[in-house]
Short mmCIF file of C-alpha atoms and ligand atoms in Angstrom, two decimals:
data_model
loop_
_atom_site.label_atom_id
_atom_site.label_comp_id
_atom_site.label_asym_id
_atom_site.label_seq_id
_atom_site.Cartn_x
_atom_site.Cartn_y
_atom_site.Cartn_z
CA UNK A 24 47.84 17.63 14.87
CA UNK A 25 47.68 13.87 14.49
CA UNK A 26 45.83 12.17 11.45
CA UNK A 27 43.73 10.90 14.31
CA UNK A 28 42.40 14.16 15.91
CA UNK A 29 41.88 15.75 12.76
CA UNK A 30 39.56 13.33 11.10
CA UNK A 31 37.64 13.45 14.59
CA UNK A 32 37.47 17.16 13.77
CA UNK A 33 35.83 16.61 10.54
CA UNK A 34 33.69 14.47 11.78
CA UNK A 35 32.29 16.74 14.24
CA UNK A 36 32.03 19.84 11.81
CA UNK A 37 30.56 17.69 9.04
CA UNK A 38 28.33 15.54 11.99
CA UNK A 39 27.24 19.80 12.75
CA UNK A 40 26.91 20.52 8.41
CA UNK A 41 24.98 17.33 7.70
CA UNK A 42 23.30 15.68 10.77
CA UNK A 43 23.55 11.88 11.04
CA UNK A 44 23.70 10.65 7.47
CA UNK A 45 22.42 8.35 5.64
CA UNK A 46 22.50 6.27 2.61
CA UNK A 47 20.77 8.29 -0.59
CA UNK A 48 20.04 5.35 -2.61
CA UNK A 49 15.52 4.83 -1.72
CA UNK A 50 14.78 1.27 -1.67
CA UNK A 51 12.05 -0.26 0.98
CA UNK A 52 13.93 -3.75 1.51
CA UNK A 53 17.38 -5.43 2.07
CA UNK A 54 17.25 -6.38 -1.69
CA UNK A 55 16.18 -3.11 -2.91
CA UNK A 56 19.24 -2.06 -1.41
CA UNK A 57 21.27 -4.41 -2.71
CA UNK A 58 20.11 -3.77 -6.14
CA UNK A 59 20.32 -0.13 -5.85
CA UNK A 60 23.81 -0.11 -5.24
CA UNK A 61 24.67 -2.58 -8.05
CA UNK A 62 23.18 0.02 -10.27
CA UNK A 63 25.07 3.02 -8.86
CA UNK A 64 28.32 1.66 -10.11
CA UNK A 65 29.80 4.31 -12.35
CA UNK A 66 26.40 6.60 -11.99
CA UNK A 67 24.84 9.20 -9.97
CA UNK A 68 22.43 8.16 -7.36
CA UNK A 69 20.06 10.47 -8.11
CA UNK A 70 19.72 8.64 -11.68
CA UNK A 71 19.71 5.03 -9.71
CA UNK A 72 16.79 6.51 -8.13
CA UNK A 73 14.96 7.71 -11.13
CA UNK A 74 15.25 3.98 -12.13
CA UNK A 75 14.34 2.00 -9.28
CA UNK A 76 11.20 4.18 -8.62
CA UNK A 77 9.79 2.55 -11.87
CA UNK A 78 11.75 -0.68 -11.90
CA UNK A 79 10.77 -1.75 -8.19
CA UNK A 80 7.05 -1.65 -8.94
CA UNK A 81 7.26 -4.71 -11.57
CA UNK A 82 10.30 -6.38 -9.91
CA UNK A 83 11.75 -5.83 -6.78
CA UNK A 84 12.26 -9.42 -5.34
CA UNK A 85 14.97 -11.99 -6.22
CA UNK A 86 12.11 -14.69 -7.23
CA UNK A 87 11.03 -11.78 -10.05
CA UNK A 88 14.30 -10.66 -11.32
CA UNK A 89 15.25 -14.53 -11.67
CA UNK A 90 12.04 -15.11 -13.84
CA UNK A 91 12.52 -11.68 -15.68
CA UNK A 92 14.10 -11.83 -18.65
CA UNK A 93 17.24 -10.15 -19.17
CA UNK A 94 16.46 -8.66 -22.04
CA UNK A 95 13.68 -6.84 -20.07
CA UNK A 96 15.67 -6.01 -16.99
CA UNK A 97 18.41 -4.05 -19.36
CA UNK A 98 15.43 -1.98 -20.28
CA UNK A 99 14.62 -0.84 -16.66
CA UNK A 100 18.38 -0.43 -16.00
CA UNK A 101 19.80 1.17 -19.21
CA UNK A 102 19.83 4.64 -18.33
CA UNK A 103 22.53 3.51 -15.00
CA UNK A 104 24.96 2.65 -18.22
CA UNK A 105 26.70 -0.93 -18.33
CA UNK A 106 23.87 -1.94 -18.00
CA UNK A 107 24.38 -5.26 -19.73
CA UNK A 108 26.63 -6.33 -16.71
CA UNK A 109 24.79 -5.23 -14.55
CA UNK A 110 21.68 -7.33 -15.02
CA UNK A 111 23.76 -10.14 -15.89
CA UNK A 112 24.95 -9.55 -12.21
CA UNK A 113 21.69 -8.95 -10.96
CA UNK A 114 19.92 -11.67 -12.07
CA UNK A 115 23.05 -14.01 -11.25
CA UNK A 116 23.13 -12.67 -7.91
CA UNK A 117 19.03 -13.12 -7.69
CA UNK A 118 19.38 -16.76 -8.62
CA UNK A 119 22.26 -17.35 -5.71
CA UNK A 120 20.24 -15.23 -3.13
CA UNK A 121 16.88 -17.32 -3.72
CA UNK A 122 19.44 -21.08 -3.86
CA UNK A 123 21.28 -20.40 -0.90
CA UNK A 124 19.72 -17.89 1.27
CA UNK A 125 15.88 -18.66 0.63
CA UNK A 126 15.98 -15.45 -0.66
CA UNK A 127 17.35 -13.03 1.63
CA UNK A 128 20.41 -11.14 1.66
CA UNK A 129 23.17 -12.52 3.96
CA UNK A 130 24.23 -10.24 6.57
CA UNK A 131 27.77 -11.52 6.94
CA UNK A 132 30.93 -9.81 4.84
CA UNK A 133 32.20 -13.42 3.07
CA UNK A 134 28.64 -14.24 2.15
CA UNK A 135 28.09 -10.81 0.40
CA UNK A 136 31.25 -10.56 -1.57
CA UNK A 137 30.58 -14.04 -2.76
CA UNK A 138 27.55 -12.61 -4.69
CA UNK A 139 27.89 -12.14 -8.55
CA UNK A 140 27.92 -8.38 -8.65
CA UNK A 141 29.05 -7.38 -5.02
CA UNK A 142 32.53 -5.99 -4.59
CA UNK A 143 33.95 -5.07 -0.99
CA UNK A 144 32.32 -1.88 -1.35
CA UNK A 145 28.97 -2.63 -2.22
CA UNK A 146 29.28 -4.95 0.67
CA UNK A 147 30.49 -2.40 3.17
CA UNK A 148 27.46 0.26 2.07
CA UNK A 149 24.53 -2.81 2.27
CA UNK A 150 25.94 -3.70 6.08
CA UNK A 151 26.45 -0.84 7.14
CA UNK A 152 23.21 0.84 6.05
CA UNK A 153 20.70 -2.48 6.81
CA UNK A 154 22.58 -3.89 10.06
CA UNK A 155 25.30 -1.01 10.96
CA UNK A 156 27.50 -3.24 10.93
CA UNK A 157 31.14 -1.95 9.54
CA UNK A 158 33.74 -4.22 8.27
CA UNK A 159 35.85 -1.31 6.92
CA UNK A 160 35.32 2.31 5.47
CA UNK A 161 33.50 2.46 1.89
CA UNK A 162 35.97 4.25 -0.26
CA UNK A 163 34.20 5.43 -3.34
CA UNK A 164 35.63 8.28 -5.44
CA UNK A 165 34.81 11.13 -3.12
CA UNK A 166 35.97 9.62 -0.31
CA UNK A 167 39.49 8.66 -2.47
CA UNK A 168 39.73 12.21 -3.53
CA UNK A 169 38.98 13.71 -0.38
CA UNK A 170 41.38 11.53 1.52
CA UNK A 171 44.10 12.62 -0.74
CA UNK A 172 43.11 16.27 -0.77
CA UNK A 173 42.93 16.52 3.15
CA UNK A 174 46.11 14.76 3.08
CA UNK A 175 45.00 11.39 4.82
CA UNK A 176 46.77 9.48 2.28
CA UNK A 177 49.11 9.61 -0.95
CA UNK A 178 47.48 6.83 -2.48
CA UNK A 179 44.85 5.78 -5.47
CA UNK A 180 44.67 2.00 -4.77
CA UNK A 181 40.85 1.72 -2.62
CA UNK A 182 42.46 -1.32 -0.77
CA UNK A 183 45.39 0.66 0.51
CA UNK A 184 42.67 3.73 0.92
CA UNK A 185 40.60 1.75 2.76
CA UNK A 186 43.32 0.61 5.50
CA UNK A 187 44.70 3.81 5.96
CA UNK A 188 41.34 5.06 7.28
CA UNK A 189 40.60 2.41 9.15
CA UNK A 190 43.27 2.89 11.61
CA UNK A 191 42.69 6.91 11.38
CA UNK A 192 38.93 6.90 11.60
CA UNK A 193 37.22 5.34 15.32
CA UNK A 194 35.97 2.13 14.17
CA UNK A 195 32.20 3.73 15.15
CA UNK A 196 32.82 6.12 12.90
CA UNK A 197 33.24 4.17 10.02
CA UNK A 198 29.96 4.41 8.11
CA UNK A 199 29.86 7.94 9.05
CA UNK A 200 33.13 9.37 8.03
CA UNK A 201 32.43 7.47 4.70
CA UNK A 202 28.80 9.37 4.17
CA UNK A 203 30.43 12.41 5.25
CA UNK A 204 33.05 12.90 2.88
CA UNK A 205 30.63 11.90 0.37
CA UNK A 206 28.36 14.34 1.26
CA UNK A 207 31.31 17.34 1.41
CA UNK A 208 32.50 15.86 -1.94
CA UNK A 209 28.69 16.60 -3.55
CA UNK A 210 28.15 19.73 -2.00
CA UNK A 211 31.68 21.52 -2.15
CA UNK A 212 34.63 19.39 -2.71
CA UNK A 213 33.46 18.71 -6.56
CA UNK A 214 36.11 16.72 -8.93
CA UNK A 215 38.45 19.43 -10.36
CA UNK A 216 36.75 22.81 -8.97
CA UNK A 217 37.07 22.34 -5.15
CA UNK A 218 35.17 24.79 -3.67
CA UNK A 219 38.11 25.67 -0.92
CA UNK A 220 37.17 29.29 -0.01
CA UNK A 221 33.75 28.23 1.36
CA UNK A 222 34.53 24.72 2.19
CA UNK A 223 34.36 24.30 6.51
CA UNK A 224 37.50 21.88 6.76
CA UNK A 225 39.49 24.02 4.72
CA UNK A 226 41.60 24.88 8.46
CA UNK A 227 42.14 20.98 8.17
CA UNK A 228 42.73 19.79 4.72
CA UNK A 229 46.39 20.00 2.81
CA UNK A 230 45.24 20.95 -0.10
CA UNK A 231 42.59 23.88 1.12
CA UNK A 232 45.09 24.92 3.27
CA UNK A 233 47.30 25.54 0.64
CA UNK A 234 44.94 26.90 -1.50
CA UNK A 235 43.93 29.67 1.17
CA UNK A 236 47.60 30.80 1.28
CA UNK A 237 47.61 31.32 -2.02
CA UNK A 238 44.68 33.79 -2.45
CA UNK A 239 46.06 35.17 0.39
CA UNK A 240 49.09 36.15 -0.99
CA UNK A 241 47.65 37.24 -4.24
CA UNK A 242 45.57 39.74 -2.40
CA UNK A 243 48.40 41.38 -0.89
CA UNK A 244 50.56 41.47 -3.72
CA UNK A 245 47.40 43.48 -5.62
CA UNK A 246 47.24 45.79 -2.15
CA UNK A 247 50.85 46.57 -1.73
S1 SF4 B 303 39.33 22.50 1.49
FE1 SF4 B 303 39.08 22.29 -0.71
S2 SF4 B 303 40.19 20.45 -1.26
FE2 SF4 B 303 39.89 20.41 0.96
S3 SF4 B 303 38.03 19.25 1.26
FE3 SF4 B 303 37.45 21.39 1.17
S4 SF4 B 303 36.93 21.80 -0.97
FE4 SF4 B 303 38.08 19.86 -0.89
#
């Protein structure tokens, strides 16, 4: 099987497992959003979440955060951890939205990853969840250590990651295939205890594949 037909195989059982997914972060505007994912560098989004319900009611616009001072916004965002750099960024990225975009968040790729703050990926998530638009696939670390897992790549660089999949993956697929593994990653594929034995792409990964074989074999070694 080509890398191509598998990962449309995944997509399908994971489109069956999870529906049409979407991004977990809440926010209510574009520069909620944008905010929200700033913060869910390095921390869960479930925690990002537990922030920004209290933090968007007092400031949730880049006029506020610019007038806010930063002393103030590391208090909303200290739980997220660096939080230092990430107000810095915030409030950086606040002042640029409000000079050069009246205050709204620039739909195209250059514009975004000019912001203080906002890599490639935080780019790719903001686009693709505001305007579906896909530049490439958002490699975060589920996505990097399912990719290796299911044997997609032999890689750790994102960059390298990231254009591997995007000649495996249908271009429509991009956002998707990014949310899925994700989602797989959370739910069964967890950092160092991969849940193989109930995991539904375990026919199509490397490493669950693998895995399989071996419990096989250690059953009938204990039956014969
Ligand atoms: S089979 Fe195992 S290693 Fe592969 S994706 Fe599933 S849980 Fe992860």
């Amino acid at each position: 099987m080509t890398k191509v037909e598998k990962a449309k195989k995944i997509i399908k059982i994971l489109n069956e497992k999870f529906g049409k997914p979407h991004c977990a972060l809440n926010y209510n505007t574009d520069f909620e959003l944008l905010v929200a994912v700033i913060l869910s560098a390095q921390c869960t989004d479930v925690r990002v979440n537990m922030v920004t319900e209290k933090m968007f009611k007092v400031v949730n616009t880049p006029e506020s955060v610019m007038d806010m001072p930063q002393k103030e916004l590391e208090n909303h965002i200290k739980s997220t951890g660096f939080f230092r750099n990430k107000a810095k960024n915030i409030k950086m990225c606040s002042k640029e939205l409000v000079e050069k975009y009246g205050g709204k968040v620039p739909s195209q790729m250059e514009n975004l990853i000019a912001l203080p703050g906002v890599g490639r990926k935080t780019a790719n998530v903001v686009r693709g969840e505001i305007w579906g638009l896909s530049d490439g696939v958002t490699v975060d670390t589920h996505v990097k250590r399912l990719s290796n897992l299911i044997g997609f790549v032999k890689e750790e660089n994102v960059e390298k990651i990231e254009r591997e999949l995007m000649k495996i993956v249908p271009k429509e697929r991009w956002i998707d295939f990014s949310h899925y593994l994700i989602l797989q990653g959370r739910d069964v594929c967890i950092a160092r205890r991969p849940k193989c034995c109930i995991c539904e792409i375990n026919h199509l990964c490397n490493y669950g594949r693998k895995t399989m074989r071996k419990i096989a074999e250690k059953k009938l070694n204990i039956s014969l």
